[in-house]
């Protein structure tokens, strides 16, 4: 599977799941409009864990790669510290998503 298909498929699965299962549970705080949706942040956070067939090898690596080469997938890609903060804000959703991804991969 090429990188475009991988990221698109991953995003669609995560976005559908997020909207149906999690979005209504998330609290929104006043502040600036977010550059990346929660689904986009979760997609990059899950994709960063892939080690085979991807051009990054670390958390910093995926952020650098997306900033340099991934703007067509994630036009609002955040800097490293902002991305990490968003991932921390979404930690409970990310843990649940990791559990579901394991089940999805096991059954496919």
Coordinates of N, CA and C in Angstrom, one line a residue:
X1 N 0.9 -1.2 0.0 CA 0.0 0.0 0.0 C 0.9 1.2 0.0
X2 N 0.6 2.2 -0.9 CA 1.4 3.4 -0.9 C 1.0 4.3 0.3
X3 N 1.9 5.3 0.5 CA 1.7 6.2 1.6 C 0.4 7.0 1.5
X4 N 0.0 7.4 0.3 CA -1.2 8.2 0.2 C -2.4 7.3 0.5
X5 N -2.5 6.1 0.1 CA -3.6 5.2 0.4 C -3.6 4.9 1.9
X6 N -2.4 4.7 2.4 CA -2.3 4.3 3.9 C -2.9 5.5 4.7
X7 N -2.4 6.7 4.5 CA -2.9 7.8 5.3 C -4.3 8.2 5.1
X8 N -4.8 8.1 3.8 CA -6.2 8.3 3.5 C -7.1 7.3 4.2
X9 N -6.8 6.1 4.1 CA -7.6 5.0 4.7 C -7.6 5.1 6.2
X10 N -6.4 5.4 6.8 CA -6.3 5.5 8.2 C -7.1 6.7 8.7
X11 N -7.0 7.8 8.0 CA -7.8 9.0 8.4 C -9.3 8.7 8.3
X12 N -9.8 8.1 7.3 CA -11.2 7.8 7.1 C -11.7 6.9 8.2
X13 N -11.0 5.9 8.6 CA -11.4 5.0 9.7 C -11.4 5.7 11.0
X14 N -10.4 6.5 11.3 CA -10.3 7.3 12.5 C -11.4 8.3 12.6
X15 N -11.6 9.1 11.5 CA -12.6 10.2 11.5 C -14.0 9.6 11.7
X16 N -14.3 8.5 11.0 CA -15.7 7.9 11.2 C -15.9 7.4 12.6
X17 N -14.9 6.8 13.2 CA -14.9 6.3 14.6 C -15.1 7.5 15.5
X18 N -14.2 8.5 15.3 CA -14.2 9.6 16.2 C -15.6 10.3 16.3
X19 N -16.1 10.6 15.1 CA -17.4 11.3 15.0 C -18.5 10.5 15.6
X20 N -18.5 9.2 15.5 CA -19.6 8.4 16.0 C -19.5 8.0 17.5
X21 N -18.2 7.9 18.0 CA -18.0 7.4 19.3 C -17.4 8.4 20.3
X22 N -16.7 9.4 19.9 CA -15.9 10.2 20.8 C -16.3 11.7 20.8
X23 N -16.6 12.2 19.6 CA -16.7 13.7 19.5 C -17.7 14.3 20.5
X24 N -18.8 13.6 20.8 CA -19.8 14.2 21.7 C -19.3 14.2 23.1
X25 N -18.2 13.5 23.4 CA -17.7 13.4 24.8 C -16.6 14.5 25.1
X26 N -16.1 15.1 24.0 CA -15.0 16.0 24.1 C -15.5 17.4 24.5
X27 N -14.8 17.9 25.5 CA -15.1 19.3 25.9 C -14.2 20.3 25.1
X28 N -14.8 21.3 24.7 CA -14.2 22.4 24.0 C -14.0 23.6 24.9
X29 N -12.8 24.1 24.8 CA -12.5 25.3 25.6 C -12.4 26.5 24.7
X30 N -12.7 27.7 25.3 CA -12.6 28.9 24.5 C -11.1 29.1 24.1
X31 N -10.9 29.7 22.9 CA -9.6 29.9 22.4 C -9.6 30.0 20.9
X32 N -8.4 30.0 20.4 CA -8.3 30.1 18.9 C -8.8 28.9 18.2
X33 N -9.2 29.0 17.0 CA -9.7 27.9 16.2 C -8.5 27.0 16.0
X34 N -8.7 25.7 16.1 CA -7.6 24.7 16.0 C -7.2 24.6 14.5
X35 N -5.9 24.4 14.3 CA -5.4 24.2 13.0 C -5.6 22.8 12.4
X36 N -5.6 21.8 13.3 CA -5.8 20.4 12.9 C -7.0 19.9 13.7
X37 N -7.8 19.2 13.0 CA -9.0 18.5 13.7 C -8.4 17.4 14.6
X38 N -9.3 17.0 15.6 CA -8.9 15.9 16.5 C -8.6 14.7 15.6
X39 N -9.4 14.4 14.6 CA -9.2 13.2 13.8 C -7.9 13.3 13.1
X40 N -7.4 14.5 12.6 CA -6.1 14.6 12.0 C -5.0 14.3 13.0
X41 N -5.1 14.9 14.2 CA -4.1 14.7 15.2 C -4.0 13.2 15.5
X42 N -5.1 12.6 15.7 CA -5.1 11.1 16.0 C -4.6 10.3 14.9
X43 N -4.8 10.7 13.6 CA -4.3 10.0 12.5 C -2.8 10.0 12.5
X44 N -2.2 11.2 12.7 CA -0.8 11.4 12.7 C -0.2 10.6 13.9
X45 N -0.8 10.7 15.0 CA -0.3 10.0 16.2 C -0.3 8.5 16.0
X46 N -1.3 7.9 15.4 CA -1.3 6.5 15.1 C -0.3 6.2 14.0
X47 N -0.3 7.0 13.0 CA 0.7 6.7 11.8 C 2.1 6.8 12.3
X48 N 2.4 7.6 13.3 CA 3.8 7.7 13.8 C 4.3 6.4 14.4
X49 N 3.4 5.5 14.8 CA 3.8 4.2 15.4 C 4.1 3.2 14.3
X50 N 3.8 3.4 13.1 CA 4.2 2.5 12.0 C 5.7 2.6 11.8
X51 N 6.4 1.5 11.6 CA 7.8 1.5 11.5 C 8.3 0.9 10.1
X52 N 7.4 0.3 9.4 CA 7.7 -0.4 8.1 C 7.0 0.4 7.0
X53 N 7.7 0.7 5.9 CA 7.1 1.3 4.8 C 6.8 2.7 4.9
X54 N 7.3 3.4 5.9 CA 7.1 4.8 6.0 C 8.4 5.6 6.1
X55 N 8.4 6.8 5.8 CA 9.7 7.6 5.7 C 10.1 8.2 7.1
X56 N 9.5 7.8 8.2 CA 9.8 8.4 9.5 C 10.1 7.2 10.4
X57 N 10.9 7.5 11.5 CA 11.2 6.5 12.5 C 11.0 7.0 13.9
X58 N 10.4 8.1 14.1 CA 10.1 8.7 15.4 C 9.0 9.7 15.4
X59 N 8.6 10.1 16.6 CA 7.6 11.1 16.7 C 8.1 12.4 16.1
X60 N 9.3 12.8 16.4 CA 9.9 14.0 15.8 C 10.0 13.9 14.2
X61 N 10.3 12.7 13.8 CA 10.4 12.4 12.4 C 9.1 12.6 11.6
X62 N 8.0 12.1 12.2 CA 6.8 12.3 11.5 C 6.3 13.7 11.4
X63 N 6.6 14.5 12.5 CA 6.2 15.9 12.5 C 7.0 16.6 11.4
X64 N 8.3 16.3 11.4 CA 9.2 17.0 10.4 C 8.8 16.6 9.0
X65 N 8.5 15.3 8.8 CA 8.1 14.8 7.5 C 6.7 15.5 7.0
X66 N 5.8 15.5 7.9 CA 4.5 16.1 7.6 C 4.6 17.6 7.3
X67 N 5.5 18.3 8.0 CA 5.7 19.7 7.8 C 6.3 20.0 6.4
X68 N 7.3 19.1 6.1 CA 8.0 19.3 4.8 C 7.3 18.7 3.6
X69 N 6.6 17.5 3.8 CA 6.1 16.8 2.6 C 4.6 16.4 2.7
X70 N 4.0 16.7 3.9 CA 2.6 16.2 4.1 C 1.6 17.2 4.1
X71 N 1.9 18.4 3.7 CA 0.9 19.5 3.7 C -0.4 19.2 2.9
X72 N -0.2 18.4 1.9 CA -1.4 18.0 1.1 C -2.4 17.1 1.8
X73 N -1.8 16.4 2.8 CA -2.7 15.5 3.7 C -3.2 16.3 4.9
X74 N -2.2 17.1 5.5 CA -2.5 17.8 6.7 C -2.1 19.2 6.6
X75 N -2.9 20.1 5.9 CA -2.4 21.5 5.6 C -2.1 22.3 6.9
X76 N -2.8 22.0 8.0 CA -2.5 22.7 9.2 C -1.6 22.0 10.2
X77 N -0.7 21.2 9.7 CA 0.2 20.4 10.5 C 0.9 21.4 11.5
X78 N 0.9 21.0 12.8 CA 1.4 21.8 13.9 C 2.9 21.5 14.0
X79 N 3.5 22.4 14.8 CA 4.9 22.2 15.2 C 5.0 21.1 16.2
X80 N 6.2 20.7 16.6 CA 6.4 19.6 17.5 C 5.7 19.8 18.8
X81 N 5.9 20.9 19.5 CA 5.4 21.1 20.8 C 3.9 21.2 20.8
X82 N 3.3 21.9 19.8 CA 1.9 22.1 19.7 C 1.2 20.7 19.4
X83 N 1.9 19.9 18.5 CA 1.3 18.6 18.2 C 1.3 17.7 19.4
X84 N 2.4 17.8 20.2 CA 2.5 17.0 21.4 C 1.4 17.4 22.4
X85 N 1.1 18.7 22.5 CA 0.1 19.1 23.4 C -1.3 18.6 23.0
X86 N -1.6 18.7 21.7 CA -2.8 18.1 21.2 C -3.0 16.6 21.5
X87 N -1.9 15.9 21.3 CA -1.9 14.5 21.5 C -2.2 14.2 23.0
X88 N -1.6 15.0 23.9 CA -1.8 14.8 25.3 C -3.3 15.1 25.6
X89 N -3.8 16.2 25.0 CA -5.2 16.5 25.2 C -6.2 15.4 24.7
X90 N -5.7 14.6 23.8 CA -6.6 13.5 23.2 C -6.1 12.1 23.7
X91 N -5.4 12.1 24.8 CA -4.8 10.9 25.2 C -5.8 9.7 25.4
X92 N -6.9 10.0 26.1 CA -7.9 8.9 26.3 C -8.4 8.4 25.0
X93 N -8.7 9.3 24.1 CA -9.2 8.8 22.7 C -8.1 8.0 22.0
X94 N -6.8 8.5 22.1 CA -5.7 7.8 21.5 C -5.6 6.3 22.0
X95 N -5.7 6.2 23.3 CA -5.5 4.9 23.9 C -6.7 3.9 23.5
X96 N -7.9 4.4 23.4 CA -9.0 3.6 23.0 C -8.8 3.3 21.5
X97 N -8.3 4.2 20.7 CA -8.1 4.0 19.3 C -7.0 3.0 19.1
X98 N -6.0 3.0 19.9 CA -4.9 2.0 19.7 C -5.5 0.6 20.0
X99 N -6.4 0.5 21.0 CA -7.0 -0.8 21.3 C -7.9 -1.3 20.1
X100 N -8.6 -0.4 19.6 CA -9.5 -0.7 18.4 C -8.7 -1.1 17.2
X101 N -7.6 -0.4 17.0 CA -6.8 -0.7 15.8 C -6.2 -2.1 15.9
X102 N -5.8 -2.5 17.1 CA -5.3 -3.8 17.3 C -6.4 -4.9 16.9
X103 N -7.6 -4.6 17.3 CA -8.7 -5.5 17.0 C -9.0 -5.5 15.5
X104 N -9.0 -4.3 14.9 CA -9.3 -4.2 13.4 C -8.2 -4.9 12.7
X105 N -7.0 -4.8 13.1 CA -5.9 -5.5 12.3 C -5.9 -7.0 12.5
X106 N -6.3 -7.4 13.7 CA -6.4 -8.8 14.0 C -7.5 -9.5 13.2
X107 N -8.6 -8.8 13.0 CA -9.7 -9.4 12.3 C -9.7 -9.3 10.8
X108 N -8.7 -8.5 10.3 CA -8.7 -8.3 8.9 C -7.8 -9.3 8.2

